[in-house]
mmCIF file of C-alpha atoms and ligand atoms in Angstrom:
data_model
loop_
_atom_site.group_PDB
_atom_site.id
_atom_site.type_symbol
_atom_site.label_atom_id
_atom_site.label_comp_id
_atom_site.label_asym_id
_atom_site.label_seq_id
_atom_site.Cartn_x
_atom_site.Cartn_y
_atom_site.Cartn_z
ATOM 1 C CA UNK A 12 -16.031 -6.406 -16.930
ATOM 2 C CA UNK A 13 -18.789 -5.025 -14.664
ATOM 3 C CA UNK A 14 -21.351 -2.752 -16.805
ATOM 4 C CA UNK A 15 -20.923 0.937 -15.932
ATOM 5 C CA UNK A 16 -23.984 2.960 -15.451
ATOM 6 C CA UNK A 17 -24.014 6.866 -14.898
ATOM 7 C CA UNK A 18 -26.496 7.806 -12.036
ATOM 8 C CA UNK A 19 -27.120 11.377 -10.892
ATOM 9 C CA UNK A 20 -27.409 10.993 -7.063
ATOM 10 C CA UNK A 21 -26.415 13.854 -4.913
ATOM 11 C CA UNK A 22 -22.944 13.403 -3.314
ATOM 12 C CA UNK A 23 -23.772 15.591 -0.548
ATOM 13 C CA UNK A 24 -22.999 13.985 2.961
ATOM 14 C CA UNK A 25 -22.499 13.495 5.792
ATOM 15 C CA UNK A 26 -22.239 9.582 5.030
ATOM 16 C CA UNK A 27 -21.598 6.684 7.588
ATOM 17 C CA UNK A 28 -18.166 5.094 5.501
ATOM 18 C CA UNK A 29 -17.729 0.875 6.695
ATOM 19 C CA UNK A 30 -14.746 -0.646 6.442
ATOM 20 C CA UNK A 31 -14.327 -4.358 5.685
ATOM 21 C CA UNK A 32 -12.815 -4.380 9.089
ATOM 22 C CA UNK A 33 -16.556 -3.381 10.473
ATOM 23 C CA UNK A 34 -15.025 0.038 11.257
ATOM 24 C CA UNK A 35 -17.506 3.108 10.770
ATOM 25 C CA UNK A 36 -16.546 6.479 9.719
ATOM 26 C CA UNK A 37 -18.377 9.913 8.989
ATOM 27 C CA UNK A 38 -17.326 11.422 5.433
ATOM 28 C CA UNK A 39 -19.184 15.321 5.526
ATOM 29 C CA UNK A 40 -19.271 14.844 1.400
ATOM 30 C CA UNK A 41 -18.237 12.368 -1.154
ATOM 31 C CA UNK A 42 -16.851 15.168 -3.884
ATOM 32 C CA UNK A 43 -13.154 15.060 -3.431
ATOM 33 C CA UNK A 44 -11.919 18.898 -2.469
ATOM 34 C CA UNK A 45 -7.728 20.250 -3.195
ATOM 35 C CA UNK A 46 -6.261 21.389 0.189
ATOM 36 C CA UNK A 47 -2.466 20.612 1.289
ATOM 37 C CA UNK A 48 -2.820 18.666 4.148
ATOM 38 C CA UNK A 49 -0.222 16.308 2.809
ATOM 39 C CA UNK A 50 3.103 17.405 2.686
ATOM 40 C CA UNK A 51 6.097 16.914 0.278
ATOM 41 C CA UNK A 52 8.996 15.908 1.764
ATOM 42 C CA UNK A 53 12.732 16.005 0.615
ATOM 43 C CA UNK A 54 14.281 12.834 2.204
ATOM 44 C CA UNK A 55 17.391 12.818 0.570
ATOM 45 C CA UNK A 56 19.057 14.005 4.122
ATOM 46 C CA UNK A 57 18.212 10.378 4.928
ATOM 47 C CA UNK A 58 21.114 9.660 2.546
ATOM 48 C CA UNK A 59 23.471 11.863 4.583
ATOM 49 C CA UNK A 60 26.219 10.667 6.795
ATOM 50 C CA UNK A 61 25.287 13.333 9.166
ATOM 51 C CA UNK A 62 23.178 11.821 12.082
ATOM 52 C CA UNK A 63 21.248 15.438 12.402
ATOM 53 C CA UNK A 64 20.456 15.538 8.652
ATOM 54 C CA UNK A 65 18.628 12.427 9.122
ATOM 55 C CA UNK A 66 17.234 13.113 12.325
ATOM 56 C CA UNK A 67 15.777 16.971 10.534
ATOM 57 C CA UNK A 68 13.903 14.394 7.834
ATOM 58 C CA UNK A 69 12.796 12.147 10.667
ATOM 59 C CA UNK A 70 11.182 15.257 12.187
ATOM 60 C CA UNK A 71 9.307 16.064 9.384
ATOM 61 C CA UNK A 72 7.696 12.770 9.114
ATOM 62 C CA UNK A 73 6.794 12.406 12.899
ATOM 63 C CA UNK A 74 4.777 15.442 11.771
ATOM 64 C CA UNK A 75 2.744 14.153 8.991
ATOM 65 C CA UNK A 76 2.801 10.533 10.117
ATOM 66 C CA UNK A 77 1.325 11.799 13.043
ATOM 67 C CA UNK A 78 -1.202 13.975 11.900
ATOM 68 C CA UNK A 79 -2.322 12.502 8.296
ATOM 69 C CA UNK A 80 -0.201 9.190 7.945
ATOM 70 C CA UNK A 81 0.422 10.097 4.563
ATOM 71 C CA UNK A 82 2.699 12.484 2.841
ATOM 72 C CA UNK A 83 4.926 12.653 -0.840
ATOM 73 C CA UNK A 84 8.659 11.732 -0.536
ATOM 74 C CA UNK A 85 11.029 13.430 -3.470
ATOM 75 C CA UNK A 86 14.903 12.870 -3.042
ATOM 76 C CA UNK A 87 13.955 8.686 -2.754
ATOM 77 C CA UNK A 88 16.744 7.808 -5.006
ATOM 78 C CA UNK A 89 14.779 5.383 -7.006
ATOM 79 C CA UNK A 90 15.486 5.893 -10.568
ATOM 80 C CA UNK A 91 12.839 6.888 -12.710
ATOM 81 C CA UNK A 92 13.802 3.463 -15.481
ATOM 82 C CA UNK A 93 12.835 1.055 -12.609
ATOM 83 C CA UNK A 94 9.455 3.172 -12.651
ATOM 84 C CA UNK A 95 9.194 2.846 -16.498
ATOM 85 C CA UNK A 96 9.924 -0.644 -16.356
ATOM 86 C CA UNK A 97 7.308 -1.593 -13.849
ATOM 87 C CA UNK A 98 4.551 0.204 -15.483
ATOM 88 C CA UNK A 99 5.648 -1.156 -19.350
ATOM 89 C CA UNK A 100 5.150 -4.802 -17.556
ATOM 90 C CA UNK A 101 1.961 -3.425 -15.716
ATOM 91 C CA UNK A 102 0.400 -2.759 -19.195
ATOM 92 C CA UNK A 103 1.748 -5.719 -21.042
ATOM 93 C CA UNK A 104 -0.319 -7.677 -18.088
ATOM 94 C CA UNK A 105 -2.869 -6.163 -18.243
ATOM 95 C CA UNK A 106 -3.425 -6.191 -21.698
ATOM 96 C CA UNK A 107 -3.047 -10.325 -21.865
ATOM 97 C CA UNK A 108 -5.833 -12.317 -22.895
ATOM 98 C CA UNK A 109 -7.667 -12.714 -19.368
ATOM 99 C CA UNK A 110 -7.488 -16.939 -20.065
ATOM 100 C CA UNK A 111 -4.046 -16.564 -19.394
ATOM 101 C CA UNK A 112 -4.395 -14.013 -16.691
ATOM 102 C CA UNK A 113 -6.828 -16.061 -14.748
ATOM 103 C CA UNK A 114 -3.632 -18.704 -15.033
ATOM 104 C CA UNK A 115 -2.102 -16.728 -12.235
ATOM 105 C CA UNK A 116 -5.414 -16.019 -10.234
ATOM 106 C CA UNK A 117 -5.369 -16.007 -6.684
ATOM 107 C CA UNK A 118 -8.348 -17.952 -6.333
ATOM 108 C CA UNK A 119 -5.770 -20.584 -6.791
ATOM 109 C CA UNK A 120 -3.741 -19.566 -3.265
ATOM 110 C CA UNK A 121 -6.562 -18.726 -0.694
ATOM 111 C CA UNK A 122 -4.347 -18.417 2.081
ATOM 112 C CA UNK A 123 -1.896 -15.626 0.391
ATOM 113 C CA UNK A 124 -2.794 -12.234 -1.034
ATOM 114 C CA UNK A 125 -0.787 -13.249 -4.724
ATOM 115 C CA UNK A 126 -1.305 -13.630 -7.745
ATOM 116 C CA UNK A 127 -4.184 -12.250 -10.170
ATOM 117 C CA UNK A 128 -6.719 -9.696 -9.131
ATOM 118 C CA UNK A 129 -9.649 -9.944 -11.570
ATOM 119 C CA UNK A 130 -11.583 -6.731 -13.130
ATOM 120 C CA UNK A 131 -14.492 -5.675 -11.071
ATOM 121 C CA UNK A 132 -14.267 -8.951 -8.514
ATOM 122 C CA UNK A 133 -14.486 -7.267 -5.407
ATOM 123 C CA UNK A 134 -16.336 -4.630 -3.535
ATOM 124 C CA UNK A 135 -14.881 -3.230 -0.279
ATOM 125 C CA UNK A 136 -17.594 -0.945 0.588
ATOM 126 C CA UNK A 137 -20.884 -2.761 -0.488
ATOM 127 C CA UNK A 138 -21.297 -0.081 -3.222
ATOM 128 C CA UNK A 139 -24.150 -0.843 -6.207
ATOM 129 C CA UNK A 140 -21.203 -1.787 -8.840
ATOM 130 C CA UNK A 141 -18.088 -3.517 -7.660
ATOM 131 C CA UNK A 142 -14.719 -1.843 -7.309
ATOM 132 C CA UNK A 143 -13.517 -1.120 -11.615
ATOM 133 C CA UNK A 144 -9.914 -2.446 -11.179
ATOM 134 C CA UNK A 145 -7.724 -5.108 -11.880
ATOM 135 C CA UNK A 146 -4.047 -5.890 -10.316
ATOM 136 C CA UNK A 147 -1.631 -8.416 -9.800
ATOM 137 C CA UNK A 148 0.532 -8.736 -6.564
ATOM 138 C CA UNK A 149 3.989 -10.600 -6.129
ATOM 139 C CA UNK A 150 5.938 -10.723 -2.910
ATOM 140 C CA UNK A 151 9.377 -10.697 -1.439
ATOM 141 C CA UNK A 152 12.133 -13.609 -2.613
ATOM 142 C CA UNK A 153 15.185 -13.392 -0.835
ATOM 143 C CA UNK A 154 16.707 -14.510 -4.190
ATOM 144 C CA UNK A 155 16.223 -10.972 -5.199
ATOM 145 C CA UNK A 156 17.038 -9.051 -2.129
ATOM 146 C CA UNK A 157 20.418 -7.612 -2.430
ATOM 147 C CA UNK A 158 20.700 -6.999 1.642
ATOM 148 C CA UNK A 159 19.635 -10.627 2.093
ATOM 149 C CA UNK A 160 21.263 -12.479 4.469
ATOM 150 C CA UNK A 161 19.497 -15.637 3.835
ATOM 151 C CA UNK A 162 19.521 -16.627 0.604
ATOM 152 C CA UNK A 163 17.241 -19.425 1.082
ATOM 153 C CA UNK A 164 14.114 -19.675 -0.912
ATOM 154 C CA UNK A 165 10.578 -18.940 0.094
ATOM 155 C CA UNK A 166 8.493 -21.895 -0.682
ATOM 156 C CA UNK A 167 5.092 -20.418 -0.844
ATOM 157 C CA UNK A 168 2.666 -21.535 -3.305
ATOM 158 C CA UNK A 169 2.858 -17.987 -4.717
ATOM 159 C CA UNK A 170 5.813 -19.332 -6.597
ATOM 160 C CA UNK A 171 3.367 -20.671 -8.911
ATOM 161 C CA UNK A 172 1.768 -17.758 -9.675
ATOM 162 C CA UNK A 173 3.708 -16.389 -12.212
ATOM 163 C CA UNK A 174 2.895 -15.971 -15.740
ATOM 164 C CA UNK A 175 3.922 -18.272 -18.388
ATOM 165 C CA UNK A 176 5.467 -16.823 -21.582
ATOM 166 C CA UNK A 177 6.176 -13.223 -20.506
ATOM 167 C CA UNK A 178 9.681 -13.251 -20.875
ATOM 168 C CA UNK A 179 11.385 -10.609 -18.756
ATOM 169 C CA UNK A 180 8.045 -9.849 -16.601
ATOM 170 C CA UNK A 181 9.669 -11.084 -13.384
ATOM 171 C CA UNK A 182 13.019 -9.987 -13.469
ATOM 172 C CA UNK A 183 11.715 -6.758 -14.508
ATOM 173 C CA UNK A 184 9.100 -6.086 -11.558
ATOM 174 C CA UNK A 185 11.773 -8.189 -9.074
ATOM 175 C CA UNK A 186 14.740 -5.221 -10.466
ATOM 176 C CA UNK A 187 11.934 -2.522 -8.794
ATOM 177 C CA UNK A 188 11.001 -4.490 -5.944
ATOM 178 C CA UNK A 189 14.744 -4.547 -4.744
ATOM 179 C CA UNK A 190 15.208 -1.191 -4.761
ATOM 180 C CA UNK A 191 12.122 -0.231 -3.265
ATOM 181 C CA UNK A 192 13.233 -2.991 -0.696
ATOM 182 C CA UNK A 193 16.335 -0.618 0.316
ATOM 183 C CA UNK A 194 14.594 2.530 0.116
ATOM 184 C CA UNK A 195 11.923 0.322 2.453
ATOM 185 C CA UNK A 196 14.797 -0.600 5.091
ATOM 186 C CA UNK A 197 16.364 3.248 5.254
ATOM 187 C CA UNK A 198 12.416 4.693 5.694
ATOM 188 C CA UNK A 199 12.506 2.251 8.719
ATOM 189 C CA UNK A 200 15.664 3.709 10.218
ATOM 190 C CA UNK A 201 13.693 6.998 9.550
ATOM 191 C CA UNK A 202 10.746 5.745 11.141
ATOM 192 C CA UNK A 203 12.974 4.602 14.330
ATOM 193 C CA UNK A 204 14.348 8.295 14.619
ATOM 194 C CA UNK A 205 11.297 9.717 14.549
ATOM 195 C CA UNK A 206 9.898 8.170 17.095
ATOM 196 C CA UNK A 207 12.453 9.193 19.179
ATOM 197 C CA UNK A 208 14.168 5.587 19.083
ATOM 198 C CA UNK A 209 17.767 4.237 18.413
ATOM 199 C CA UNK A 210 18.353 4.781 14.672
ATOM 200 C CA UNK A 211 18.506 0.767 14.555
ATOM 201 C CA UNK A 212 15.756 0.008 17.227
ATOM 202 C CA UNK A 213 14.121 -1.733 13.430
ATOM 203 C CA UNK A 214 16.888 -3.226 12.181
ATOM 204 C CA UNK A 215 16.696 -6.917 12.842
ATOM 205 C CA UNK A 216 12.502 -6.605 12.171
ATOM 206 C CA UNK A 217 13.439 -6.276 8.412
ATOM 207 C CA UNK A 218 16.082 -8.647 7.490
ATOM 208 C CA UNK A 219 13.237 -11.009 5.996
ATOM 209 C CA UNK A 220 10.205 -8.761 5.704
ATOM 210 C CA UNK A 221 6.951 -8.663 4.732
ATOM 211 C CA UNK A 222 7.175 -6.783 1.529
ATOM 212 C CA UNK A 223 4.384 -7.595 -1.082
ATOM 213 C CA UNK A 224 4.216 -4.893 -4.847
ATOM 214 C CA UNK A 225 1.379 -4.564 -6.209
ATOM 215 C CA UNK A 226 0.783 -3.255 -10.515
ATOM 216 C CA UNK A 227 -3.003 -2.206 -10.327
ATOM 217 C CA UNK A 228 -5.073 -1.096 -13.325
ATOM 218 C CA UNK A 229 -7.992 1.256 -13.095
ATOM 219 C CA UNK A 230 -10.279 2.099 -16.489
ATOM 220 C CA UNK A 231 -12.033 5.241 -16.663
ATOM 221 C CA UNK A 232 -15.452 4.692 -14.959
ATOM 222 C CA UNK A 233 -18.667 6.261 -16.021
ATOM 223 C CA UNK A 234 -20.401 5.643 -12.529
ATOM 224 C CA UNK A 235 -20.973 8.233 -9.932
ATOM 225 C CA UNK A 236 -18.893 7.235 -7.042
ATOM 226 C CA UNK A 237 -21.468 7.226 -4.765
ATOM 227 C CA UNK A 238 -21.942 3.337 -6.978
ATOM 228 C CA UNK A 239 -18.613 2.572 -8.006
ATOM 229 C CA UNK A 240 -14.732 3.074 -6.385
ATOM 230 C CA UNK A 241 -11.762 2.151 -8.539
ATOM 231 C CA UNK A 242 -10.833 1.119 -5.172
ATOM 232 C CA UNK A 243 -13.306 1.188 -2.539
ATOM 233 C CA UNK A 244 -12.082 2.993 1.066
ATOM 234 C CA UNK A 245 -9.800 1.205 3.148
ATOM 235 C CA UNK A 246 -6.575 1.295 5.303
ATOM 236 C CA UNK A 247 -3.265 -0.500 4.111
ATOM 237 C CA UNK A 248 -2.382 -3.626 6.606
ATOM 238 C CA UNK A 249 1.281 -3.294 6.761
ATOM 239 C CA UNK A 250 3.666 -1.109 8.242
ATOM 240 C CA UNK A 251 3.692 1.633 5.601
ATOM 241 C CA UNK A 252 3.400 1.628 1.740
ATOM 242 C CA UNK A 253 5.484 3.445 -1.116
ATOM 243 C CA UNK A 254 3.145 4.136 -3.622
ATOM 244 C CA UNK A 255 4.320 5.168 -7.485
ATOM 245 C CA UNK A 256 1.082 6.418 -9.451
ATOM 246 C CA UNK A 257 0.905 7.238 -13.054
ATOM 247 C CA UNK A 258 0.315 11.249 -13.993
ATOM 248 C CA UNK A 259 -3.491 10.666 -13.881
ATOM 249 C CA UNK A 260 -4.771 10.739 -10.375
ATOM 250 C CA UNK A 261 -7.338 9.037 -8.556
ATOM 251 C CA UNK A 262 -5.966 8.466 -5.296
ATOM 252 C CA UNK A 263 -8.115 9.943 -2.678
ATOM 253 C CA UNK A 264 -7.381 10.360 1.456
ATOM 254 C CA UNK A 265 -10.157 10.841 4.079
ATOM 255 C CA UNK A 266 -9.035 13.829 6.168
ATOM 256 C CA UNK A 267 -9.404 13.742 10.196
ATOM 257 C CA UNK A 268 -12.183 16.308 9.419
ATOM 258 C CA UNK A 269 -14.117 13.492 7.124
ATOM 259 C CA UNK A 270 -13.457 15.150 3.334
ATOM 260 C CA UNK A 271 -11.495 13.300 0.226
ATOM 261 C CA UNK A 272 -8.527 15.250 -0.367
ATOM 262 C CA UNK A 273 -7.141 14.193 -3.841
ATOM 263 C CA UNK A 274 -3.520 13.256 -3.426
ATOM 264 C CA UNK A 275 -2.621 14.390 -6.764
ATOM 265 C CA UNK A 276 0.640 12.735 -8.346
ATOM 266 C CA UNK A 277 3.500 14.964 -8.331
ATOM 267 C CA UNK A 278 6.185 14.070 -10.738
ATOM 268 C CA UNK A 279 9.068 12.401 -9.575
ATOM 269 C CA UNK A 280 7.562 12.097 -5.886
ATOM 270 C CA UNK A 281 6.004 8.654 -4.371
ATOM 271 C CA UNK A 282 3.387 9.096 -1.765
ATOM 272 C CA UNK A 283 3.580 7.525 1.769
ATOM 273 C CA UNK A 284 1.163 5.965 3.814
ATOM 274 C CA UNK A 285 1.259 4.443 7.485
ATOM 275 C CA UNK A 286 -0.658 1.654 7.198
ATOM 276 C CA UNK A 287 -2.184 -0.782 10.293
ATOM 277 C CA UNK A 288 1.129 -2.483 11.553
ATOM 278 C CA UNK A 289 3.076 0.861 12.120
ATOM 279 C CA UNK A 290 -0.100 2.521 13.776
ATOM 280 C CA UNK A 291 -0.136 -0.380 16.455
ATOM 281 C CA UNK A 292 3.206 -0.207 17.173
ATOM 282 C CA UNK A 293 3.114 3.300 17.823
ATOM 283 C CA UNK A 294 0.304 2.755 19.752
ATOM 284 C CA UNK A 295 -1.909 5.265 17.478
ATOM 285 C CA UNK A 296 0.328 7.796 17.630
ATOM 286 C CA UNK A 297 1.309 7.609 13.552
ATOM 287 C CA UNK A 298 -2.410 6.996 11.863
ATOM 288 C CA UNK A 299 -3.226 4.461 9.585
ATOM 289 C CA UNK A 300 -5.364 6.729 7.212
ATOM 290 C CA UNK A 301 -8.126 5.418 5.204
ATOM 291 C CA UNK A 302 -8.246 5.806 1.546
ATOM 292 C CA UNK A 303 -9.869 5.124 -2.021
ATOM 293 C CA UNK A 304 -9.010 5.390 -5.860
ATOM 294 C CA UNK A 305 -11.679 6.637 -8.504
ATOM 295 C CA UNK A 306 -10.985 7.240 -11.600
ATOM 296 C CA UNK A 307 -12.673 10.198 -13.279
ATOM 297 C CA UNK A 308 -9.414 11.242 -15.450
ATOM 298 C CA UNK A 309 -11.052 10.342 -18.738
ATOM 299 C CA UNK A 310 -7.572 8.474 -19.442
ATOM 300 C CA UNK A 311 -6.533 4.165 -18.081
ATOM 301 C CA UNK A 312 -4.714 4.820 -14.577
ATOM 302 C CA UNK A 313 -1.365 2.520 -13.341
ATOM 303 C CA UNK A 314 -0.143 2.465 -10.351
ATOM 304 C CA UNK A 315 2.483 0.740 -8.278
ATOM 305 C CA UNK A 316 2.294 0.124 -4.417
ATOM 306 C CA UNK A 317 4.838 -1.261 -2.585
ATOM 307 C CA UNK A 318 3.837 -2.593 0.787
ATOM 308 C CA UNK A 319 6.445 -3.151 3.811
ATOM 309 C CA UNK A 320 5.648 -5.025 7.089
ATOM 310 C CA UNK A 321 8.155 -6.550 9.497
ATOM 311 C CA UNK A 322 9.300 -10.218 9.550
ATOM 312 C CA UNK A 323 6.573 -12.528 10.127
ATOM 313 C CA UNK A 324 7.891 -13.154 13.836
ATOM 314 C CA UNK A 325 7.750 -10.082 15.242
ATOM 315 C CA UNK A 326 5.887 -9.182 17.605
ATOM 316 C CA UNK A 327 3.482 -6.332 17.230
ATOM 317 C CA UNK A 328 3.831 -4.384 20.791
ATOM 318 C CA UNK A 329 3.554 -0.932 21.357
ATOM 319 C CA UNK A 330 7.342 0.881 21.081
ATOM 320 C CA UNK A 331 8.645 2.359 24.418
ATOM 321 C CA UNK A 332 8.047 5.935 23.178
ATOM 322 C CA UNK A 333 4.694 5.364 22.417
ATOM 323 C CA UNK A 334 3.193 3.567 25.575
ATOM 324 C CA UNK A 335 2.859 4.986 29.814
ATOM 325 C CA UNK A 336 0.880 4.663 32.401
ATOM 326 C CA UNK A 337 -1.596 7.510 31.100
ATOM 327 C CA UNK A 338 -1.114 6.127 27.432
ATOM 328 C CA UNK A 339 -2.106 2.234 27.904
ATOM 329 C CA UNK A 340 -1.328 -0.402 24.444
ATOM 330 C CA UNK A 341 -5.016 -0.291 23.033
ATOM 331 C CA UNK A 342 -3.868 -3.329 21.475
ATOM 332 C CA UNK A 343 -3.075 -7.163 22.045
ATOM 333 C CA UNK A 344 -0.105 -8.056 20.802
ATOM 334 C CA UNK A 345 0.063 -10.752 18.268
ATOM 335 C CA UNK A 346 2.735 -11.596 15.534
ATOM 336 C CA UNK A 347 2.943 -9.837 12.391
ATOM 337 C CA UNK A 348 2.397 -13.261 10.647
ATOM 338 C CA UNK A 349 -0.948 -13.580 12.473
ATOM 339 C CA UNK A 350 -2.160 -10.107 12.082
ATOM 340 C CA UNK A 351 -1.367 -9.892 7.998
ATOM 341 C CA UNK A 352 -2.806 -13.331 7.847
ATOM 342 C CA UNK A 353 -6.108 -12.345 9.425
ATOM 343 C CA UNK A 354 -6.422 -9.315 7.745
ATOM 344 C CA UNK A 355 -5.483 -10.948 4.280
ATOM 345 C CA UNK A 356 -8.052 -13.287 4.777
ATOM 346 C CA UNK A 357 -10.920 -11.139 5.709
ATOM 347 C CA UNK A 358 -10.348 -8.797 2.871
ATOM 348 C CA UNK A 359 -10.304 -11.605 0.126
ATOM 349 C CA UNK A 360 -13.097 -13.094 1.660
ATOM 350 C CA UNK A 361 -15.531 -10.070 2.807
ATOM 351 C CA UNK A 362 -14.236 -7.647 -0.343
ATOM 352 C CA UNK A 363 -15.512 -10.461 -2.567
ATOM 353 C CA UNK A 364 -18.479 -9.487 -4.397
ATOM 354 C CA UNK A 365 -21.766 -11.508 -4.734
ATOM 355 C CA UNK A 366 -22.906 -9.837 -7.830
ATOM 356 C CA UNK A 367 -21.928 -10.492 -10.957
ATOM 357 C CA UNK A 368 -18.935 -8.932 -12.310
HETATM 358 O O1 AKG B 13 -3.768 2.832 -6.725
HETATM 359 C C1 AKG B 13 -3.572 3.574 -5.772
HETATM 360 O O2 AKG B 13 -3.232 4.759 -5.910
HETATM 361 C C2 AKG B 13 -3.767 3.079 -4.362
HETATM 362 C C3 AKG B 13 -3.957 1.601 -4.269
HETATM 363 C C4 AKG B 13 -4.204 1.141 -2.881
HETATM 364 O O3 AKG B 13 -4.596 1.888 -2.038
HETATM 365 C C5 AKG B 13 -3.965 -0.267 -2.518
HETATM 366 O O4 AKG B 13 -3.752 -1.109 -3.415
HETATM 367 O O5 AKG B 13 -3.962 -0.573 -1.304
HETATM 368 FE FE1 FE2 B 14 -4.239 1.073 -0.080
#
């Protein structure tokens, strides 16, 4: 585990923020303020048979999609044991001798973004101390897709890459991951309506989609974050993620006017983010909105993304709504295979740290 120091520098901005993507940002201050930019939705119209119930939800989140990319969903449907479960297995992980974690490191898949995280390995923003987390990431088996329609395996090497002699520890994150899967494929339908789309303009973009979960453990860190990030800025690469946090907190989002707004957990609610997919499809219109996790709280902080892209195949093109003459694509289109690849790859490779952990 990296050593933790305390230092005393002024957090005062403006700062120049880099991304691992080589994109640069102004941040006016680096203490994190309240303010409620992001909104809570109720999307249990989405549930509704009534097309105008689910169009008054898709409203809401062409709103905040639109002009924050994230906001809190309450009325998901996802029952709170499936929670419980995930983050019992999170700290059983977690809490494994790291001989056997480092079993399951993804070191040992460079091509996929699986597998074992270590403590303190990377550093997305070329901070002093690297980023004080841990996590472990599985992805999406058809075997455990209730909607699937092909049943047939997917032979990745991330097969490999679970942990021996945890009884239970797949079947138990796998029991989440399909419902999150479902709540995933209604969001999109969502998503469709609200930009002003057929309900089903998504539908055959999902039946084998990119859907990677994510348990992620943050300790308490001494540092000033000006030095350390439990996890350093960045956007998400997908289309949008479903994020389930512990009570602590930590999650930070970098307003259009450059502050950290703390996106405190809310009980019961998950919080959604647009992530880099969805903004090129909608051709910048929904924003992919950068954000970071430190972790001040005093207490150990879980938490559970869950992040959706489209089938690999797809292409990523700007939707009809979202592209004119006076509103040109900004950019080419590629499949989402390639892009997630790309992406993947840069992030293990730039985010890793030189310096010791
Ligand atoms: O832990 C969190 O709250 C956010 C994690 C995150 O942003 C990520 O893993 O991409
Ligand atoms: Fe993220």
């Amino acid at each position: 585990m990296a050593a933790t120091t305390t230092t005393t520098t002024a957090q005062k901005g403006p700062f120049t923020l880099t991304l691992n993507n080589g994109l640069e940002l102004t941040v006016q201050s680096n203490d994190p303020i309240d303010a409620d930019e992001i909104p809570v939705i109720d999307i249990s119209g989405i549930y509704s048979e009534n097309l105008e119930d689910r169009k008054a939800v898709a409203e809401k989140i062409r709103e905040a999609a639109h002009r924050i990319g994230f906001f809190y969903i309450i009325g998901h449907g996802i029952d709170q044991k499936y929670i419980d479960g995930t983050f019992s297995q999170a700290k059983r992980f977690f809490e494994l001798p790291i001989e056997q974690k480092m079993e399951v490191c993804t070191d040992k898949v460079p091509e996929a973004y699986f597998g074992y995280f270590p403590m303190a390995r990377y550093n997305r923003n070329q901070k002093k101390l690297n980023d004080l987390m841990e996590a472990y990431n599985w992805g999406y088996n058809p075997e455990y897709d209730e909607e699937a329609k092909n049943k047939e395996a997917v032979k990745t090497e991330f097969d490999q890459l679970w942990p021996k002699d945890v009884p239970g520890f797949k079947e138990a994150l796998y029991e989440h991951h399909s419902k999150l899967l479902s709540l995933a494929r209604r969001m999109v339908r969502v998503f469709a309506l609200a930009l002003h789309l057929p309900e089903n303009f998504f539908d055959d973009y999902v039946d084998r989609p990119e859907a990677a979960m994510r348990i992620a453990h943050y300790p308490q860190q001494e540092a000033s974050s000006l030095d350390q990030l439990g996890i350093g800025a960045h956007t998400d690469f997908e289309c949008f993620t479903l994020l389930t946090q512990d009570h602590n907190g930590g999650l930070e989002v970098l307003s259009k006017s450059g502050y950290w707004i703390n996106a405190k957990p809310i009980p019961g609610a998950m919080v959604v983010n647009i992530a880099d997919c969805l903004m090129r499809q909608t051709n910048d219109y929904f924003v992919s909105t950068v954000h970071r996790v430190v972790n001040k709280t005093g207490a150990e902080r879980y938490s559970c993304p869950f992040f959706f892209g489209f089938n690999k195949d797809k292409k990523l093109e700007p939707v009809p709504t979202c592209v004119s003459e006076e509103n040109p694509m900004k950019y080419p289109i590629m499949s989402t295979g390639d892009y997630l690849k790309e992406r993947a790859a840069k992030s293990k490779s730039s985010a890793t740290a030189t310096k010791a952990a």
